[in-house]
Amino acid sequence: MMMNAISLALANPLLSGAGGNAGDPDRYMFFATRNRMPSGGIVTAAAGTNYVCTKIVVCTPSYKTRTFRFHLSGFASTEGGNSPQETVVTGTIGAPGNSVIADAMFIRVAGIFYQCSFAGSNTVTVADQTNGAWTDELTIPDVAPESEIEIWLFYHTAVGDKIWPVYRIQKHRGERVWGAGDLDTLLAFKDTPLADSTAALDTSYGQQAQPQYWGADFMVAKGDWDGRPVTLGFVDSIGEARQEYSSAADSRGNLGWLRRWLDKDGSAGRIPHCLIGMPGAGSVREYTGSGSSIATRRRDIVREIKAFNGNKLPFTVIANQMGQNDTSTSYSTWFNTNYRALVGRLRAEYAGINIVAFPPIGRTMTTRTVTLTSVGTVVTATISSGTNGLVSGQTVTIAGATQTEYNGNVVITVTGSTTFTYSFAGSATSPATGSITASNLYLQASFQSYSANNTWPADGTDASGKWRLHDDIMARTSACCDAAIDTYSAWTSGVKGGAWPGMLELASTTVTTQAGTDGVATYSTIEVADASVFRPEQEINTYAGPDGMARISTTTIASIAGNVLTISPVRAAVLPVGSVVRPSVTSDGVHPYPVMVDRIAGGIAQSEKLKFNS
């Protein structure tokens, strides 16, 4: 027997049916996992592969869907300092470039292909520096809740022309990219949908260097929407998975802590979402600008949805994860000019829509400035700010000495609160010169120092800007949000406030079969006692010594099979049985590696999703 709105709401507190919003079967809503906005490295069409087919796999929400529309953008956003400005072009920067021709587009559900059309045509030409094109309304037999939909896009340019970047192919989920010199060759892959991707296009899997290919970004669907919240997310590199790329994606295509948390089927259920930011995005630039600094095209595409959606938005609530990149030496500028300016634009654009904010996570350094003197083959390192947690027998990385013989991974002996020693080959120069640092690679949290404007705790000064922003968001100061979901306890160290957890605070495992033989011959796999503490794209560090503190090797997991880790790049260092394997925490004190992505996504209570109910 079908459940009515009240019983549905009682069964799942995310559903607001009992409150008068039982959903709307005639309203297009964001629905698909995996959606991503165009940004990143642009691709140039090569001879023999200038015709391309991308097959992207998205997953549907926890209700039936049946009517779909997909969008192809004619622009891409920058990443980094002026992100999310939509100024990446397919020709000369600052001027429109070449067009891209979409030769055909299909969705495939339960093995059946359905062709999409564009204003009644099976093909469309998308010009550079335009909003792009929408598919026509496509209604198919009901798609069961939590199903997979394959999106097949066939497109081409002339050889040497460029193509907007959107998706890295998640081939472990059945995604593919094929290239050819003509359309018919690509259409034949419809008969062999799991055929290997074209090797020339399928490179650097699981790495930031993996190419990104064109595909549908905004996606909306009608169906049995049950009144649960649907969110439009404003995100930067923390929300858009800067340290995860493709092979780390979960079974529903999610990368990054925010997508994983929103899509988790916990007690509160999955929240459909569309995230429209990208690495480097800053509040002050989002949804504003024109000409060479435009960042309003994605806003205008949402307006297009509203226009064909009976004047209804495709979402019910806004998630604002921005703030990480709003740094300013003046906190008033940080909070009011940068952060709250976007909030004001959102409230004007989406009157009556609640904003749920996520405070930014921290920004710390794992390096300290050192001075180096030597006598014979013994170096004495002095850290005026303190050795803070370093212990004898651990490996520290010394870098920046002009006399390179001082640099390297060295095993230290702590000799005082500000000094340690290590052995080297000797030098004719003492003291060493240069901008010299010592790093523990985030092994101990206590050694971390706070970056500028990130001091802990918030103390009412401009120097503590990051954590003052945290406090203001949680207090909803100046109506900067309608609700806030804290990330702090899910993210931070248990040893030092406002710092990343050290590797010593995270789960580790040990080597069970020696890897390497002589330090010269390379190997590509490591067998461990428990690989469940890792995921692909996770950097790992292997340690030896009686306390497991002497670092032997650093590499990255490419894939996992049972308890065998395939690594990239390969290594030669001998890893004896019993060596300790630890996951890296962060590459730069800003972006979380997969172990921290999982920690954050799992550390925020699913009950916090109730704050998305309007």
XYZ file of C-alpha atoms in Angstrom:
614
model
C 0.000 0.000 0.000
C 1.321 3.454 -0.878
C 2.391 5.692 2.009
C 0.689 9.070 2.258
C 2.576 12.341 2.855
C 2.171 12.231 6.626
C 3.405 8.648 6.996
C 6.305 9.378 4.651
C 7.304 12.327 6.787
C 7.115 10.243 9.924
C 9.294 7.569 8.315
C 11.893 10.062 7.138
C 12.240 13.417 8.916
C 13.810 14.983 5.793
C 10.457 14.758 4.039
C 8.393 17.838 4.678
C 5.178 16.403 3.278
C 3.392 16.676 6.612
C 4.214 20.364 6.639
C 2.362 21.077 3.429
C 5.071 20.348 0.858
C 4.447 16.834 -0.400
C 6.529 17.322 -3.505
C 5.492 18.257 -7.008
C 5.516 15.737 -9.892
C 5.481 18.546 -12.452
C 8.507 20.425 -11.079
C 11.995 19.962 -12.475
C 14.451 19.412 -9.618
C 18.197 18.808 -9.428
C 18.482 15.054 -9.149
C 21.777 13.599 -10.343
C 24.902 12.685 -8.459
C 28.214 13.309 -10.166
C 27.205 16.661 -11.716
C 30.079 19.080 -12.155
C 30.564 22.555 -13.635
C 33.083 23.077 -16.466
C 36.541 24.031 -15.158
C 40.117 22.831 -15.344
C 42.617 22.089 -18.080
C 41.264 22.552 -21.586
C 41.651 19.748 -24.159
C 42.859 20.145 -27.748
C 41.380 17.834 -30.371
C 43.993 15.593 -31.980
C 44.011 13.960 -35.380
C 42.184 10.634 -35.246
C 40.351 11.496 -32.017
C 38.706 14.830 -32.803
C 35.354 13.016 -32.671
C 34.693 12.091 -29.041
C 32.092 10.142 -27.084
C 31.929 10.511 -23.313
C 29.865 8.092 -21.243
C 29.160 9.510 -17.779
C 27.219 7.547 -15.150
C 24.993 9.468 -12.738
C 22.747 8.085 -10.020
C 19.159 9.063 -9.307
C 17.594 10.101 -5.979
C 15.510 8.047 -3.555
C 12.337 8.489 -5.611
C 11.214 7.651 -9.145
C 12.210 9.952 -11.996
C 10.841 9.980 -15.525
C 11.233 13.306 -17.354
C 14.681 14.803 -17.937
C 16.544 17.794 -19.332
C 20.323 18.144 -19.589
C 22.514 21.170 -20.228
C 25.714 21.582 -22.257
C 27.705 24.714 -21.401
C 29.591 26.879 -23.899
C 32.142 28.119 -21.364
C 34.349 26.982 -18.513
C 35.444 28.618 -15.277
C 38.976 29.317 -14.217
C 40.508 27.555 -11.242
C 42.782 29.332 -8.779
C 43.204 33.030 -8.111
C 40.237 34.441 -10.044
C 37.915 31.430 -9.843
C 35.003 31.025 -10.516
C 35.188 33.513 -13.372
C 33.793 31.917 -16.525
C 36.588 33.061 -18.788
C 38.212 29.858 -20.087
C 37.741 29.965 -23.853
C 38.342 27.518 -26.683
C 40.557 29.941 -28.562
C 42.535 33.035 -27.649
C 41.995 34.158 -24.057
C 39.734 37.193 -24.019
C 37.977 36.355 -27.284
C 35.474 33.671 -28.266
C 37.058 30.553 -29.672
C 35.754 27.689 -31.746
C 32.323 26.098 -31.488
C 31.783 22.464 -30.522
C 29.243 20.352 -32.376
C 27.207 17.876 -30.348
C 26.504 15.211 -32.962
C 24.165 13.164 -30.794
C 23.229 12.632 -27.160
C 21.556 9.654 -25.519
C 20.733 8.468 -22.054
C 20.837 4.746 -21.377
C 18.699 3.260 -18.604
C 18.487 -0.471 -17.859
C 20.224 -1.193 -21.161
C 17.866 0.904 -23.319
C 19.024 4.004 -25.228
C 16.811 7.098 -25.433
C 17.887 9.913 -27.753
C 17.907 13.502 -26.554
C 17.042 16.363 -28.883
C 17.853 20.065 -29.022
C 14.984 22.300 -30.183
C 13.685 19.336 -32.170
C 17.050 18.417 -33.698
C 19.325 15.516 -32.786
C 22.371 17.770 -33.021
C 23.360 21.223 -31.806
C 26.284 23.590 -32.297
C 27.437 25.248 -29.071
C 29.386 28.461 -29.559
C 32.175 29.480 -27.209
C 31.387 32.111 -24.565
C 27.662 31.352 -24.570
C 25.433 29.842 -21.918
C 25.124 26.734 -24.068
C 22.121 24.569 -24.913
C 19.421 22.537 -23.161
C 18.031 19.245 -24.364
C 14.305 19.108 -24.944
C 12.010 17.480 -22.426
C 12.495 13.703 -22.548
C 10.009 11.393 -20.838
C 10.814 7.691 -20.531
C 9.392 4.810 -18.483
C 9.774 5.337 -14.750
C 13.359 5.125 -13.515
C 13.474 3.293 -10.196
C 14.856 5.099 -7.147
C 18.643 5.037 -6.792
C 19.269 3.822 -10.329
C 22.119 4.494 -12.722
C 21.676 6.633 -15.826
C 24.364 6.662 -18.479
C 24.763 9.913 -20.420
C 26.334 9.406 -23.843
C 27.501 12.589 -25.577
C 28.977 12.467 -29.094
C 30.751 15.658 -30.186
C 33.524 16.942 -32.426
C 35.625 19.896 -33.458
C 38.228 20.387 -36.125
C 41.668 18.975 -35.343
C 43.549 21.521 -33.244
C 40.403 23.128 -31.867
C 39.714 23.063 -28.146
C 36.960 21.560 -26.003
C 35.606 22.683 -22.642
C 36.662 20.501 -19.688
C 34.054 19.016 -17.344
C 34.502 15.372 -16.286
C 37.395 13.074 -15.489
C 36.300 9.579 -16.479
C 35.530 7.237 -13.546
C 36.241 4.057 -15.457
C 35.875 1.809 -12.396
C 32.186 2.811 -12.499
C 31.806 1.895 -16.171
C 32.462 5.373 -17.530
C 34.336 5.642 -20.801
C 35.796 8.105 -23.298
C 36.279 7.051 -26.910
C 37.837 8.973 -29.759
C 37.826 8.503 -33.530
C 38.108 10.396 -36.780
C 34.397 10.084 -37.586
C 31.008 9.764 -35.864
C 30.003 6.338 -37.184
C 33.002 4.677 -35.556
C 31.933 6.095 -32.198
C 28.262 5.195 -32.601
C 29.318 1.554 -32.893
C 30.331 1.606 -29.211
C 26.621 1.609 -28.357
C 26.815 -2.114 -29.093
C 29.834 -2.613 -26.778
C 29.250 -0.121 -23.946
C 32.002 -1.553 -21.734
C 34.696 -1.562 -24.412
C 37.928 -0.018 -23.202
C 38.343 3.712 -23.611
C 40.590 4.994 -26.397
C 44.087 4.835 -24.926
C 45.179 8.243 -26.230
C 42.307 9.917 -24.342
C 42.406 7.746 -21.217
C 45.575 8.880 -19.451
C 46.717 9.718 -15.907
C 43.794 7.888 -14.272
C 43.215 8.961 -10.691
C 45.511 11.973 -10.972
C 45.025 15.700 -11.310
C 46.634 15.451 -14.760
C 43.824 13.198 -16.013
C 42.089 15.014 -18.906
C 38.566 16.326 -18.457
C 35.980 15.970 -21.201
C 32.778 17.752 -22.132
C 29.479 16.567 -20.743
C 26.168 17.669 -19.259
C 26.634 19.879 -16.195
C 23.209 21.049 -15.013
C 20.702 18.180 -14.928
C 17.068 18.318 -13.840
C 14.263 15.785 -13.660
C 10.578 15.469 -12.900
C 9.289 12.489 -10.986
C 7.879 11.456 -7.663
C 9.806 14.103 -5.749
C 8.743 13.457 -2.177
C 9.300 16.907 -0.703
C 12.778 16.242 0.627
C 15.208 19.178 0.464
C 17.100 19.682 -2.790
C 20.127 21.941 -2.541
C 22.055 24.337 -4.731
C 25.599 24.350 -3.370
C 28.163 27.160 -3.544
C 31.555 25.555 -3.075
C 35.298 25.985 -3.476
C 38.044 23.368 -3.757
C 37.177 21.911 -0.337
C 33.610 21.227 -1.451
C 34.601 20.245 -4.980
C 37.163 17.585 -4.040
C 40.520 19.142 -4.901
C 42.420 16.067 -3.606
C 40.192 13.461 -5.266
C 39.886 13.062 -8.989
C 38.302 9.879 -10.387
C 39.379 6.493 -9.026
C 38.434 7.563 -5.487
C 34.772 8.072 -6.401
C 32.231 5.972 -4.527
C 29.661 3.717 -6.191
C 27.380 6.689 -6.881
C 30.164 8.830 -8.352
C 30.666 11.089 -5.347
C 33.997 12.810 -4.758
C 34.779 14.999 -1.763
C 33.319 15.160 1.717
C 30.333 17.396 0.942
C 28.917 15.280 -1.882
C 29.489 12.100 0.117
C 27.782 13.564 3.175
C 24.806 14.951 1.238
C 24.313 11.684 -0.662
C 24.804 9.387 2.325
C 21.788 7.185 2.904
C 21.846 7.719 6.656
C 18.902 8.015 8.986
C 17.925 11.286 7.345
C 18.319 10.064 3.768
C 19.989 11.385 0.631
C 19.765 15.049 -0.368
C 19.845 15.686 -4.139
C 22.219 18.514 -4.969
C 23.927 20.552 -7.647
C 27.293 22.090 -6.724
C 28.246 25.020 -8.918
C 31.690 26.035 -7.607
C 35.158 24.774 -8.399
C 38.718 24.857 -7.033
C 39.764 28.345 -6.039
C 36.253 29.840 -5.948
C 35.820 32.871 -3.712
C 32.612 34.445 -2.401
C 33.535 37.933 -3.552
C 33.672 36.822 -7.213
C 30.740 34.388 -7.309
C 27.511 35.418 -9.093
C 28.932 38.792 -10.106
C 31.143 40.354 -12.766
C 30.960 40.870 -16.523
C 33.201 40.863 -19.556
C 36.622 39.452 -18.704
C 35.589 38.818 -15.093
C 32.149 37.318 -15.676
C 30.857 34.788 -13.137
C 27.131 35.035 -13.825
C 26.513 32.494 -16.587
C 25.759 29.677 -14.143
C 23.341 32.022 -12.377
C 21.661 32.728 -15.716
C 21.359 29.016 -16.490
C 19.496 28.548 -13.205
C 17.232 31.361 -14.397
C 16.664 29.384 -17.597
C 15.549 26.399 -15.544
C 13.154 28.595 -13.597
C 11.721 29.919 -16.876
C 10.857 26.468 -18.252
C 9.903 25.193 -14.783
C 6.698 27.155 -14.259
C 8.613 29.929 -12.459
C 9.768 27.425 -9.838
C 13.378 26.874 -8.807
C 14.925 23.375 -9.124
C 16.014 23.430 -5.476
C 14.561 24.256 -2.065
C 17.596 25.364 -0.066
C 21.111 26.769 -0.558
C 24.255 25.209 0.912
C 27.102 27.709 1.266
C 30.495 26.118 1.852
C 32.437 29.181 0.727
C 34.745 31.248 2.929
C 37.981 29.273 2.706
C 39.369 31.540 -0.001
C 37.919 34.820 1.262
C 41.049 35.547 3.299
C 41.882 39.179 3.996
C 44.211 40.862 6.464
C 41.179 42.885 7.556
C 38.446 40.728 9.054
C 35.807 43.331 8.191
C 36.762 42.884 4.535
C 36.835 39.108 4.907
C 33.385 38.843 6.480
C 31.476 41.813 5.090
C 32.988 42.637 1.694
C 33.848 39.085 0.663
C 31.702 36.521 2.469
C 28.489 38.472 3.113
C 28.490 40.091 -0.327
C 27.641 36.729 -1.887
C 25.006 36.117 0.781
C 23.383 39.407 -0.180
C 23.353 38.469 -3.849
C 21.833 35.080 -3.066
C 19.095 36.576 -0.917
C 18.235 39.023 -3.706
C 18.278 36.341 -6.398
C 16.480 33.642 -4.408
C 14.144 35.515 -2.093
C 12.663 33.287 0.580
C 15.200 30.464 0.097
C 17.084 29.539 3.265
C 20.886 29.431 3.327
C 22.602 26.680 5.312
C 26.284 27.455 5.838
C 29.305 25.273 6.529
C 32.216 27.054 8.268
C 35.595 26.663 6.573
C 38.147 24.145 7.779
C 41.603 25.212 8.887
C 44.769 26.227 7.157
C 48.044 25.224 8.804
C 51.674 24.594 7.913
C 53.771 21.509 8.618
C 57.022 23.433 8.142
C 59.032 25.589 10.536
C 61.944 27.862 9.807
C 65.294 26.447 10.966
C 68.914 27.526 11.109
C 71.588 24.913 10.457
C 75.163 24.747 11.696
C 77.526 21.825 11.377
C 80.676 20.367 12.817
C 82.119 17.582 10.715
C 79.226 15.298 9.762
C 76.797 16.417 12.473
C 74.223 19.149 11.819
C 72.558 21.066 14.625
C 69.160 22.475 13.661
C 67.651 25.265 15.729
C 63.945 26.083 15.550
C 63.311 29.278 17.493
C 59.576 28.521 17.620
C 60.246 25.094 19.172
C 60.527 21.452 18.138
C 56.959 20.948 19.411
C 56.351 17.215 19.377
C 59.297 16.044 17.278
C 60.951 12.944 18.753
C 64.294 11.235 18.359
C 64.305 8.605 15.640
C 61.730 10.246 13.383
C 62.330 11.462 9.853
C 62.198 15.183 9.156
C 62.450 16.767 5.724
C 65.004 19.583 5.457
C 64.624 21.872 2.427
C 65.738 25.252 1.196
C 69.428 25.235 2.134
C 71.579 26.768 -0.591
C 74.192 24.139 0.265
C 72.158 21.152 -0.935
C 74.129 18.648 1.134
C 72.118 19.830 4.150
C 68.780 19.028 2.482
C 66.898 15.750 2.436
C 64.949 13.312 4.581
C 66.969 12.936 7.760
C 66.545 10.943 10.967
C 66.874 13.286 13.910
C 67.901 13.230 17.550
C 66.038 15.805 19.641
C 68.515 17.552 21.936
C 66.406 20.335 23.451
C 63.164 22.266 23.228
C 64.438 24.161 20.188
C 67.173 21.904 18.763
C 67.800 18.570 17.093
C 70.747 17.008 15.313
C 71.221 14.769 12.314
C 74.079 13.287 10.320
C 75.102 14.233 6.799
C 78.143 14.032 4.533
C 79.650 17.275 5.799
C 79.937 20.756 4.343
C 82.534 23.439 3.852
C 79.928 26.018 4.866
C 78.510 26.606 8.326
C 76.009 27.995 9.023
C 73.983 26.953 5.988
C 72.365 29.746 4.000
C 68.998 30.048 2.316
C 65.339 29.975 3.385
C 65.540 26.692 5.282
C 62.583 24.726 6.637
C 61.972 21.495 8.521
C 58.797 19.462 7.868
C 57.284 16.448 9.605
C 54.678 15.871 6.841
C 51.863 16.227 9.401
C 53.038 13.235 11.442
C 52.373 15.039 14.738
C 49.676 17.699 15.031
C 51.634 19.559 17.699
C 54.340 20.551 15.190
C 51.881 22.396 12.938
C 51.805 26.187 12.947
C 48.926 28.413 11.902
C 48.969 30.205 8.571
C 48.336 33.926 8.392
C 44.809 34.881 9.522
C 44.223 31.375 10.868
C 45.352 31.566 14.489
C 43.414 29.532 17.021
C 41.230 30.207 18.877
C 39.308 33.172 17.500
C 40.335 36.118 19.644
C 38.600 39.124 18.137
C 41.626 40.230 16.111
C 42.167 40.285 12.378
C 44.894 37.665 12.830
C 42.282 35.034 13.713
C 40.109 35.698 10.672
C 39.424 32.065 9.734
C 38.163 31.163 13.177
C 36.296 34.422 13.699
C 34.474 33.547 10.480
C 33.703 30.117 11.944
C 32.212 31.733 15.039
C 30.222 34.305 13.080
C 28.756 31.632 10.798
C 27.769 29.441 13.733
C 26.179 32.482 15.432
C 24.455 33.491 12.149
C 25.899 36.970 12.633
C 24.345 39.692 10.449
C 21.982 37.134 8.885
C 24.921 35.522 7.065
C 22.909 32.276 7.037
C 19.654 30.813 8.314
C 21.287 27.717 9.793
C 24.840 26.432 10.171
C 26.318 22.943 10.208
C 29.650 22.765 12.019
C 32.575 20.858 10.512
C 35.016 21.499 13.337
C 34.777 18.343 15.434
C 34.714 16.173 12.295
C 37.869 17.749 10.966
C 40.234 18.873 13.685
C 43.007 17.226 15.704
C 42.348 15.896 19.169
C 45.802 17.104 20.180
C 45.934 20.716 18.975
C 43.002 23.054 18.421
C 42.493 24.421 14.933
C 45.041 22.001 13.469
C 44.811 18.956 11.230
C 45.067 15.617 13.012
C 48.542 14.180 12.751
C 49.121 10.865 11.010
C 49.660 9.399 14.475
C 45.995 10.125 15.254
C 44.712 8.150 12.251
C 44.358 4.440 11.601
C 47.409 2.708 10.118
C 48.417 -0.782 9.041
C 51.589 -2.823 8.479
C 53.403 -4.473 5.599
C 52.841 -8.255 5.591
C 55.103 -9.234 2.678
C 58.422 -7.498 2.097
C 58.361 -5.109 -0.857
C 61.622 -4.425 -2.672
C 64.810 -6.414 -2.635
C 67.895 -4.292 -3.100
C 66.734 -0.680 -3.209
C 67.199 -0.607 -6.983
C 64.581 -2.931 -8.492
C 61.165 -1.273 -8.444
C 57.821 -2.677 -7.358
C 54.240 -1.517 -7.954
C 52.312 -3.322 -5.192
C 52.416 -3.409 -1.399
C 50.626 -6.075 0.645
C 49.306 -4.870 3.997
C 47.440 -6.336 6.950
C 44.350 -4.138 6.541
C 43.760 -2.107 3.390
C 40.314 -1.010 4.584
C 41.853 2.102 6.174
C 42.765 3.400 2.693
C 41.155 4.432 -0.587
C 42.526 5.041 -4.085
C 44.258 8.401 -4.596
C 45.417 8.329 -0.972
C 49.042 9.297 -0.429
C 50.725 6.914 2.017
C 53.960 6.961 4.013
C 55.810 3.856 5.159
C 57.819 3.977 8.381
C 60.327 1.656 10.044
C 62.312 1.668 13.304
C 61.344 0.468 16.782
C 58.754 3.241 17.151
C 57.686 3.328 13.500
C 58.915 6.907 13.093
C 61.685 6.632 10.490
C 60.109 7.305 7.102
C 61.165 4.930 4.316
C 58.934 5.827 1.393
C 56.064 8.051 0.209
C 53.796 7.130 -2.690
C 50.130 7.126 -3.745
C 47.581 4.320 -3.953
C 46.304 3.809 -7.495
C 43.955 0.914 -6.709
C 43.162 -1.641 -4.014
C 42.386 -5.361 -4.385
C 41.857 -7.142 -1.089
C 44.863 -6.154 1.004
C 47.110 -5.421 -1.976
C 47.791 -1.775 -2.792
C 48.845 -0.891 -6.325
C 50.956 2.243 -6.059
C 51.944 5.085 -8.384
C 54.667 6.026 -8.831
C 56.513 2.760 -8.325
C 59.117 2.572 -5.594
C 62.408 0.773 -4.971
C 62.963 1.338 -1.231
C 62.892 -1.931 0.708
C 59.828 -2.186 2.979
C 60.422 -4.944 5.565
C 57.574 -6.950 7.038
C 56.103 -4.992 9.928
C 56.792 -1.581 8.435
C 54.032 0.848 9.406
C 51.918 2.301 6.573
C 50.164 5.565 7.396
C 47.826 7.729 5.284
C 48.858 11.305 4.575
C 46.518 13.888 6.040
C 46.770 16.841 3.666
C 49.097 17.936 0.900
C 49.247 21.583 1.874
C 47.381 22.226 5.126
C 44.294 23.189 3.133
C 42.989 20.279 1.069
C 42.048 16.935 2.651
C 43.395 13.640 1.372
C 40.833 10.787 1.103
C 41.351 9.638 4.705
C 40.276 13.107 5.845
C 37.465 13.288 3.286
C 36.033 10.152 4.873
C 36.642 11.486 8.379
C 34.735 14.697 7.669
C 31.891 13.044 5.744
C 31.462 10.471 8.505
C 31.996 12.886 11.360
C 29.098 15.247 10.709
C 25.886 13.766 12.097
C 23.296 12.889 9.460
C 20.685 14.483 11.723
C 22.232 17.847 10.778
C 20.501 17.441 7.409
C 17.263 18.404 9.154
C 18.548 21.977 8.984
C 17.888 21.854 5.238
C 14.147 21.609 5.832
C 12.612 24.975 5.028
